[in-house]
Coordinates of C-alpha atoms in Angstrom, one line a residue:
Chain A
M1278 CA -0.1 -0.1 0.0
E1279 CA 2.9 2.3 0.9
K1280 CA 4.1 2.0 -2.7
L1281 CA 0.7 2.6 -4.4
E1282 CA 0.2 5.6 -2.1
S1283 CA 3.7 7.1 -3.0
I1284 CA 2.7 6.6 -6.8
I1285 CA -0.6 8.7 -6.1
R1286 CA 1.3 11.3 -4.4
L1287 CA 3.7 11.5 -7.1
I1288 CA 0.9 12.1 -9.6
Q1289 CA -0.6 14.6 -7.3
D1290 CA 2.7 16.5 -7.2
N1291 CA 3.3 16.1 -10.8
K1292 CA -0.2 17.7 -11.7
G1293 CA 0.6 20.6 -9.3
A1294 CA -2.2 19.7 -6.8
P1295 CA 0.0 18.2 -4.0
S1296 CA -2.3 16.7 -1.2
R1297 CA -1.7 14.6 1.9
A1298 CA -5.3 13.6 2.5
P1299 CA -5.7 10.0 3.6
I1300 CA -6.2 7.4 1.0
A1301 CA -8.3 4.3 1.6
A1302 CA -9.6 1.4 -0.2
E1303 CA -12.8 3.2 -1.3
T1304 CA -10.9 6.3 -2.4
R1305 CA -12.1 7.0 -6.1
F1306 CA -9.7 8.2 -8.7
R1307 CA -11.9 10.6 -10.6
E1308 CA -14.2 11.9 -7.9
D1309 CA -12.1 11.9 -4.7
L1310 CA -8.5 12.3 -6.2
G1311 CA -9.6 14.5 -9.3
F1312 CA -7.6 12.3 -11.6
D1313 CA -8.5 12.9 -15.4
S1314 CA -7.7 10.3 -18.1
F1315 CA -4.2 11.5 -18.6
D1316 CA -3.5 11.3 -14.8
L1317 CA -4.8 7.7 -14.8
A1318 CA -2.7 6.6 -17.7
E1319 CA 0.4 8.0 -15.9
F1320 CA -0.8 6.2 -12.8
T1321 CA -1.0 2.8 -14.7
V1322 CA 2.4 3.4 -16.1
H1323 CA 4.1 3.8 -12.7
V1324 CA 2.0 0.8 -11.3
E1325 CA 3.1 -1.3 -14.2
D1326 CA 6.6 -0.4 -13.7
A1327 CA 6.5 -1.2 -9.8
F1328 CA 4.1 -4.2 -10.1
G1329 CA 4.3 -5.5 -13.5
V1330 CA 0.7 -5.5 -13.8
D1331 CA -1.5 -3.2 -16.3
V1332 CA -4.5 -2.5 -13.8
F1333 CA -6.4 -1.0 -16.6
E1334 CA -6.4 -4.0 -19.0
G1335 CA -9.9 -5.2 -19.2
G1336 CA -11.5 -2.1 -18.2
V1337 CA -11.4 1.0 -16.1
V1338 CA -10.9 0.7 -12.1
E1339 CA -12.3 3.4 -10.1
T1340 CA -11.2 3.0 -6.6
V1341 CA -7.8 2.3 -4.9
G1342 CA -9.4 -0.9 -3.4
E1343 CA -9.9 -2.3 -6.8
V1344 CA -6.4 -1.5 -7.9
K1345 CA -5.2 -3.5 -4.6
K1346 CA -7.4 -6.3 -5.6
K1347 CA -5.7 -6.6 -9.2
L1348 CA -2.3 -6.2 -7.6
K1349 CA -2.9 -8.7 -4.8
I1350 CA -1.6 -6.6 -2.3
Chain B
M634 CA -37.3 31.0 -19.6
T635 CA -38.7 27.5 -20.8
G636 CA -38.6 25.9 -24.0
K637 CA -37.0 23.0 -25.9
I638 CA -33.4 22.4 -25.0
L639 CA -30.6 22.6 -27.0
M640 CA -27.8 22.1 -24.5
R641 CA -27.3 21.0 -20.9
D642 CA -23.7 21.5 -19.4
G643 CA -23.9 20.8 -15.6
D644 CA -26.2 23.3 -14.2
S645 CA -26.0 25.6 -17.2
V646 CA -28.8 25.3 -19.8
L647 CA -29.5 26.7 -23.4
T648 CA -32.9 26.3 -24.9
Y649 CA -33.8 27.0 -28.5
P650 CA -35.9 30.1 -27.7
E651 CA -33.2 31.5 -25.4
L652 CA -30.6 31.0 -28.4
L653 CA -33.1 33.0 -30.7
E654 CA -33.3 35.7 -28.1
R655 CA -29.6 35.9 -28.0
V656 CA -29.0 36.0 -31.7
N657 CA -31.6 38.8 -32.1
A658 CA -30.4 40.7 -29.1
A659 CA -26.5 40.5 -30.2
Q660 CA -25.0 43.6 -31.2
S661 CA -21.3 42.1 -31.3
Y662 CA -19.9 38.6 -31.3
Y663 CA -16.3 37.2 -30.5
P664 CA -14.4 36.0 -33.4
A665 CA -11.8 34.5 -31.6
L666 CA -13.6 33.3 -28.3
Q667 CA -11.5 31.2 -25.9
T668 CA -13.9 29.8 -23.2
G669 CA -14.5 26.8 -20.9
S670 CA -18.3 27.2 -21.2
L671 CA -20.0 25.1 -23.8
V672 CA -23.2 27.3 -23.7
E673 CA -21.3 30.3 -24.2
F674 CA -19.2 28.8 -27.1
V675 CA -22.5 27.7 -28.8
S676 CA -24.4 30.8 -28.5
N677 CA -21.4 32.9 -29.7
L678 CA -20.9 30.5 -32.7
V679 CA -24.6 30.6 -33.7
V680 CA -24.6 34.4 -33.6
A681 CA -21.4 34.6 -35.8
L682 CA -22.7 32.1 -38.3
A683 CA -26.3 33.6 -38.4
R684 CA -24.9 37.1 -38.9
G685 CA -22.1 35.9 -41.4
G686 CA -19.0 36.7 -39.1
D687 CA -16.0 34.7 -39.3
V688 CA -14.7 32.8 -36.5
V689 CA -11.5 31.1 -35.2
L690 CA -12.0 28.1 -32.9
L691 CA -9.6 28.1 -30.0
D692 CA -9.2 25.3 -27.4
S693 CA -10.1 26.4 -24.0
D694 CA -6.7 25.1 -22.6
L695 CA -4.6 26.7 -25.3
S696 CA -1.8 28.6 -23.5
A697 CA -1.2 32.4 -24.2
D698 CA 2.2 31.3 -26.0
E699 CA 0.3 29.0 -28.1
V700 CA -2.4 31.4 -29.1
A701 CA 0.3 33.8 -29.7
G702 CA 2.3 31.3 -31.7
L703 CA -0.9 30.4 -34.0
G704 CA -0.8 34.1 -35.0
I705 CA -4.0 35.0 -33.7
S706 CA -4.7 38.7 -32.4
G707 CA -8.0 39.9 -30.9
R708 CA -8.5 36.8 -28.6
N709 CA -11.7 37.2 -26.7
E710 CA -12.3 40.8 -28.4
A711 CA -15.9 41.7 -29.4
R712 CA -16.6 42.8 -33.1
K713 CA -19.9 44.5 -34.0
I714 CA -22.5 42.9 -35.9
E715 CA -25.9 43.9 -37.2
G716 CA -28.7 42.4 -38.9
A717 CA -32.7 42.3 -39.1
P718 CA -34.2 40.3 -36.2
F719 CA -35.1 36.7 -37.2
A720 CA -38.7 35.6 -36.7
D721 CA -38.0 32.3 -35.2
I722 CA -35.5 29.7 -34.5
G723 CA -36.1 27.9 -37.9
A724 CA -35.0 31.3 -39.6
V725 CA -32.0 31.4 -37.5
L726 CA -31.0 27.9 -38.4
E727 CA -31.5 28.4 -41.9
A728 CA -29.4 31.3 -42.0
V729 CA -26.7 29.3 -40.1
K730 CA -26.8 26.4 -42.9
K731 CA -26.4 29.1 -45.6
S732 CA -23.7 31.0 -43.6
P733 CA -20.9 32.5 -45.7
S734 CA -18.6 32.6 -42.6
K735 CA -15.2 31.1 -42.6
I736 CA -14.8 28.7 -39.7
S737 CA -10.9 28.2 -38.9
I738 CA -9.8 25.2 -37.2
F739 CA -6.1 24.3 -35.9
T740 CA -4.9 21.0 -36.3
S741 CA -1.2 19.8 -35.4
G742 CA 0.5 19.7 -38.7
T743 CA 3.2 17.3 -39.7
T744 CA 5.8 20.0 -40.0
G745 CA 5.8 20.8 -36.4
L746 CA 3.7 23.9 -36.3
P747 CA -0.3 23.7 -35.9
K748 CA -1.9 24.8 -39.2
K749 CA -5.0 26.5 -39.7
V750 CA -7.9 24.9 -41.9
E751 CA -10.7 27.1 -43.2
H752 CA -14.0 25.6 -43.5
T753 CA -17.5 26.7 -44.0
V754 CA -20.8 25.3 -42.6
A755 CA -21.5 23.6 -45.9
S756 CA -18.1 21.7 -45.7
L757 CA -18.5 20.8 -42.1
A758 CA -22.0 19.8 -42.3
A759 CA -21.6 17.9 -45.7
H760 CA -22.4 14.6 -43.8
V761 CA -25.1 16.0 -41.5
R762 CA -28.2 14.3 -42.0
V763 CA -31.5 16.3 -41.6
S764 CA -35.0 14.4 -41.5
E765 CA -38.2 14.1 -39.6
N766 CA -36.5 10.4 -38.5
Y767 CA -33.8 12.3 -36.6
S768 CA -36.1 14.3 -34.4
G769 CA -36.1 13.7 -30.7
H770 CA -32.5 12.5 -30.6
V771 CA -30.7 13.2 -27.2
W772 CA -27.0 13.5 -27.8
G773 CA -24.3 12.8 -25.2
F774 CA -21.7 15.4 -26.5
C775 CA -18.2 13.9 -25.8
Y776 CA -15.9 16.0 -28.1
S777 CA -14.2 19.2 -27.7
P778 CA -16.5 21.7 -29.7
T779 CA -13.7 23.4 -31.1
H780 CA -12.3 20.2 -33.2
M781 CA -13.6 18.9 -36.3
A782 CA -15.7 16.1 -34.9
G783 CA -17.4 18.3 -32.2
M784 CA -18.5 20.8 -34.9
Q785 CA -19.8 18.0 -37.0
V786 CA -22.0 16.5 -33.9
L787 CA -23.1 20.1 -33.0
F788 CA -24.4 20.8 -36.5
Q789 CA -26.2 17.4 -36.6
I790 CA -27.8 18.3 -33.2
L791 CA -28.7 22.0 -34.2
F792 CA -30.2 21.1 -37.6
N793 CA -32.4 18.4 -36.4
R794 CA -33.2 20.7 -33.3
N795 CA -32.1 17.8 -31.1
A796 CA -31.0 18.1 -27.4
A797 CA -27.5 17.5 -26.3
V798 CA -25.9 16.8 -22.7
N799 CA -22.2 17.7 -22.3
L800 CA -20.3 14.5 -21.3
F801 CA -16.9 15.6 -22.5
R802 CA -14.3 15.0 -19.8
K803 CA -17.0 13.7 -17.1
S804 CA -16.6 11.1 -14.8
K805 CA -17.8 7.5 -15.5
Q806 CA -20.4 7.9 -12.9
A807 CA -21.6 11.3 -14.3
V808 CA -21.8 10.1 -17.7
Y809 CA -24.0 7.1 -16.9
E810 CA -26.1 9.3 -14.6
S811 CA -26.8 11.5 -17.6
I812 CA -27.4 9.0 -19.9
D813 CA -30.4 7.5 -17.6
K814 CA -31.5 10.8 -16.4
Y815 CA -31.9 12.7 -19.9
G816 CA -32.5 9.5 -21.9
I817 CA -29.6 9.9 -24.1
T818 CA -30.2 8.1 -27.3
H819 CA -26.8 9.0 -29.5
I820 CA -23.3 9.0 -28.4
S821 CA -20.5 9.8 -30.7
A822 CA -16.9 9.7 -29.1
T823 CA -13.4 8.6 -29.3
P824 CA -12.4 5.0 -28.4
T825 CA -10.6 6.5 -25.3
F826 CA -14.0 8.0 -24.0
Y827 CA -15.6 4.6 -24.3
R828 CA -12.6 2.7 -22.6
L829 CA -13.0 4.8 -19.8
V830 CA -16.6 4.2 -19.0
L831 CA -15.9 0.4 -19.2
P832 CA -16.8 -2.0 -17.7
E833 CA -20.2 -1.2 -16.7
K834 CA -22.5 -3.8 -14.7
A835 CA -25.6 -2.0 -15.6
A836 CA -27.2 -1.9 -19.2
H837 CA -28.3 1.6 -20.5
P838 CA -31.0 0.7 -23.1
S839 CA -31.9 4.5 -24.1
V840 CA -28.9 4.6 -26.3
R841 CA -29.6 3.4 -29.8
R842 CA -26.5 4.6 -31.7
I843 CA -22.9 4.3 -30.7
T844 CA -20.4 6.3 -33.2
L845 CA -16.6 5.8 -32.6
G846 CA -14.1 8.0 -34.5
G847 CA -10.7 9.7 -34.2
E848 CA -8.7 6.8 -33.2
K849 CA -8.1 3.1 -34.1
S850 CA -10.7 0.9 -32.3
D851 CA -11.0 -2.9 -32.2
K852 CA -13.4 -5.7 -31.9
A853 CA -13.1 -6.4 -28.1
L854 CA -14.5 -2.7 -27.5
Y855 CA -17.3 -3.2 -29.7
G856 CA -18.4 -6.2 -27.9
A857 CA -18.0 -4.6 -24.7
L858 CA -20.1 -1.7 -25.8
L859 CA -22.8 -3.8 -27.1
E860 CA -23.4 -5.4 -23.5
V861 CA -23.7 -2.0 -22.1
F862 CA -26.0 -0.5 -24.6
P863 CA -27.8 -3.6 -26.0
S864 CA -30.2 -1.3 -28.1
A865 CA -27.4 0.4 -30.0
K866 CA -26.0 0.1 -33.4
I867 CA -22.3 0.7 -33.7
N868 CA -20.9 3.1 -36.4
N869 CA -17.3 3.7 -36.8
I870 CA -16.3 6.8 -38.8
Y871 CA -12.8 8.1 -40.1
A872 CA -12.7 11.9 -40.4
S873 CA -9.9 14.3 -40.8
T874 CA -9.5 18.1 -39.7
E875 CA -8.7 18.5 -43.4
G876 CA -11.5 16.8 -45.0
G877 CA -14.1 16.1 -42.4
T878 CA -16.1 12.6 -42.3
L879 CA -14.6 10.7 -45.2
L880 CA -15.4 7.2 -44.5
A881 CA -18.1 5.3 -42.2
S882 CA -18.4 1.7 -41.6
G883 CA -20.4 -0.7 -39.3
G884 CA -17.2 -2.2 -37.7
E885 CA -13.3 -2.2 -37.9
Y886 CA -13.2 -2.3 -41.8
F887 CA -13.5 0.5 -44.1
K888 CA -14.8 0.5 -47.5
I889 CA -13.9 3.1 -50.3
P890 CA -17.2 4.4 -51.4
D891 CA -18.2 3.8 -55.0
G892 CA -17.1 6.6 -57.2
E893 CA -14.5 7.8 -54.9
E894 CA -12.0 5.1 -55.8
G895 CA -9.6 7.5 -57.3
R896 CA -10.1 9.8 -54.7
I897 CA -9.1 8.1 -51.8
I898 CA -6.1 6.0 -52.4
V899 CA -3.1 4.3 -50.6
D900 CA 0.3 4.4 -51.4
E901 CA 3.1 1.9 -51.7
N902 CA 3.9 2.6 -48.1
N903 CA 0.4 2.0 -47.0
E904 CA -0.3 5.7 -46.2
L905 CA -4.0 6.9 -46.8
L906 CA -4.0 9.8 -49.4
V907 CA -7.0 12.0 -50.1
H908 CA -7.6 13.9 -53.3
K909 CA -7.7 17.9 -52.8
S910 CA -11.4 18.1 -54.1
L911 CA -12.3 16.3 -50.7
L912 CA -10.5 18.9 -48.6
G913 CA -11.4 22.2 -47.0
E914 CA -9.6 25.4 -47.7
S915 CA -6.1 25.9 -46.5
D916 CA -2.8 27.7 -47.3
S917 CA -1.0 25.4 -45.1
F918 CA -1.7 22.0 -46.8
I919 CA 1.2 20.4 -48.5
L920 CA -0.2 18.5 -51.3
D921 CA 1.7 15.8 -53.0
G922 CA 0.5 16.4 -56.5
D923 CA -3.2 16.4 -56.3
F924 CA -3.3 14.5 -52.9
Y925 CA -3.0 15.1 -49.2
R926 CA -1.1 12.8 -47.0
T927 CA -3.1 11.8 -44.1
G928 CA -0.2 10.4 -42.1
D929 CA -2.6 7.5 -41.3
L930 CA -1.5 3.9 -42.2
V931 CA -4.0 1.3 -43.5
E932 CA -4.0 -2.4 -44.3
W933 CA -5.9 -3.9 -47.2
I934 CA -8.4 -6.7 -46.2
G935 CA -8.9 -9.2 -48.9
E936 CA -7.9 -9.3 -52.5
G937 CA -10.0 -6.7 -54.2
K938 CA -8.3 -3.7 -52.5
R939 CA -11.7 -2.0 -51.5
E940 CA -11.6 -2.7 -47.9
F941 CA -9.0 -1.6 -45.2
R942 CA -8.5 -1.1 -41.6
F943 CA -6.3 1.4 -40.0
L944 CA -3.1 0.5 -38.5
G945 CA -2.3 3.8 -36.8
R946 CA -0.1 6.9 -37.5
K947 CA 3.1 7.5 -39.1
S948 CA 5.7 8.2 -36.7
S949 CA 5.8 11.7 -35.9
L950 CA 2.1 11.9 -34.9
V951 CA 0.9 10.0 -31.9
N952 CA -2.7 9.5 -31.0
V953 CA -3.1 10.0 -27.2
G954 CA -6.7 9.6 -26.2
G955 CA -7.9 10.9 -29.7
Y956 CA -5.7 14.1 -29.6
K957 CA -3.1 13.9 -32.2
V958 CA 0.1 15.1 -30.8
N959 CA 3.2 16.0 -33.0
L960 CA 6.3 14.8 -31.3
E961 CA 8.5 17.3 -33.2
E962 CA 6.5 20.1 -31.5
V963 CA 6.8 18.6 -28.0
E964 CA 10.7 18.1 -28.5
D965 CA 11.0 21.4 -29.6
A966 CA 9.5 23.0 -26.7
L967 CA 11.7 20.6 -24.4
R968 CA 14.8 21.7 -26.4
S969 CA 13.8 25.4 -25.5
M970 CA 14.5 24.8 -21.9
P971 CA 17.7 26.5 -20.7
E972 CA 18.6 23.2 -18.8
V973 CA 17.9 20.6 -21.8
A974 CA 20.6 19.5 -24.2
D975 CA 18.4 17.1 -26.2
A976 CA 15.1 15.6 -26.0
L977 CA 13.1 12.5 -27.6
A978 CA 9.3 12.6 -27.4
F979 CA 7.5 9.3 -28.3
G980 CA 4.3 7.3 -27.6
Q981 CA 4.0 4.1 -25.6
K982 CA 1.0 1.8 -25.7
N983 CA -1.3 2.6 -22.9
S984 CA -4.7 0.7 -21.6
V985 CA -6.2 4.0 -20.7
L986 CA -5.3 6.6 -23.6
G987 CA -4.4 4.1 -26.4
N988 CA -0.8 5.6 -26.1
I989 CA 0.9 7.8 -23.5
L990 CA 3.3 10.5 -24.3
C991 CA 6.7 10.0 -23.1
A992 CA 10.2 11.8 -23.5
D993 CA 13.6 10.9 -22.8
I994 CA 15.7 14.0 -21.9
K995 CA 19.3 14.8 -21.9
L996 CA 20.2 17.6 -19.5
K997 CA 23.2 19.8 -20.2
E998 CA 26.4 19.2 -18.2
G999 CA 26.1 20.5 -14.7
A1000 CA 22.4 21.4 -15.2
Q1001 CA 19.6 20.4 -12.9
A1002 CA 15.9 20.0 -13.4
D1003 CA 13.2 17.5 -12.2
V1004 CA 10.0 16.2 -13.6
A1005 CA 8.0 18.9 -11.8
R1006 CA 10.5 21.8 -13.3
I1007 CA 10.0 20.3 -16.8
R1008 CA 6.2 20.0 -16.5
N1009 CA 5.9 23.5 -15.4
F1010 CA 8.0 24.9 -18.0
L1011 CA 5.8 23.1 -20.6
A1012 CA 2.5 24.0 -19.1
D1013 CA 3.1 27.6 -20.3
K1014 CA 3.9 26.5 -23.8
L1015 CA 1.7 23.5 -24.7
Q1016 CA -1.9 22.2 -24.1
P1017 CA -2.0 19.6 -21.4
F1018 CA -2.4 16.6 -23.8
K1019 CA 1.0 17.4 -25.3
I1020 CA 2.9 17.2 -22.0
P1021 CA 4.8 14.0 -21.5
R1022 CA 3.4 11.9 -18.6
K1023 CA 6.4 9.7 -18.4
I1024 CA 9.8 11.3 -18.4
R1025 CA 13.3 9.9 -18.1
F1026 CA 16.6 11.3 -17.7
V1027 CA 19.2 9.9 -20.0
V1028 CA 22.9 10.2 -20.4
S1029 CA 23.3 9.9 -24.1
M1030 CA 21.0 9.5 -27.1
E1031 CA 21.4 7.6 -30.1
S1032 CA 21.4 9.4 -33.4
T1033 CA 20.6 8.3 -37.1
A1034 CA 23.1 8.8 -39.9
T1035 CA 21.6 12.3 -40.7
G1036 CA 22.2 13.5 -37.2
K1037 CA 18.5 13.2 -36.2
I1038 CA 17.7 11.4 -33.1
K1039 CA 16.6 7.8 -33.8
R1040 CA 12.7 7.5 -33.6
L1041 CA 12.0 3.8 -32.5

């Protein structure tokens, strides 16, 4: 989870919207984190680099919990 | 004021009677309007076209540098117009159909500079179909209105007096809520738009027609869409800023229409070429004989050379979520940074956007810059979709024999 959180923080920092608001399994990428499709794409690249899994393959994931499930972490 | 709705965008609504009132009340309009409000954009456009005023379509996220680079003066400055009042909305729409106005659209060119293409309502709406059968359609509006596809959908909506709900850049949840709440029947969007609203457990039967365009799509996507929209027919279109809608198909394969065999051709390198008679007016087209090189690579299906499918773009353009990015333009912007010695931009396959924009950067000796610094620098120069989302710092770059960086 720490690794996943650090990727989310990195994307928030990169888009000039740093935040340290808590991230939970039910946190939604679009509504809660304000990620657009470009942010989501960037997120998938970093997650794939770190875990070797393309979490968006087979459709969009909406929450942090869904990503954890796909990564089995 | 009540009346038949033309456009909904969040809380903001534009009705046909309001549009008539706005056109009749207008004493000026904005020839080069840059706005994030779809309602403002549409009203200004209709005022301009009904009164014969020329317009330049500017993306809302263009930076000041980019606008200046396009040679546009008078951004968001009003120009006076006049004319007799229109009796009803029908008269306004007739005037729009016959409008002599020039509509300028920008597209990323193959030369590294965006190029201006001039259209008219007649050229943009050439494939718009108007009939009683199309009345009552409710559109999900999923394109930027300043681009070719957005304009075409907008004219389809206006001329049939349909209603539309803005879904462009809305969340998955908001998209389905709008579809159900407003009974959306027609959606035209890029494959990236559809990929971002999948998977979806519920079926949404109000949607009768799904159109895909702007990027390469695939069979798996059609299958997934048919599950979510069980009442829908799927239509795939090929359009370009230069020519408007050129081809349509019911699936992945396109057929060259009868009578256009000699005007839409494929060269020996599998690039699609379009005859100049099918294009809009522009000084910046670089024609190869009588043909325009689209930069799209295709593959013939079967022996007859009548059907083909799209393979992708030639290397200097990358399609990122339906936006065409000119890699040379991105590299030029990167090289204009004082810390950067050299840069290579490229696309990498991505499950969200089709391709994600990446850059390898070699810094000057002793120079320091991090990803945040590079992004901030580019944000003042380029539209957000042209900013690389994966940046790597490298110590050396491979060059080709001509001294150009090797594009892989």
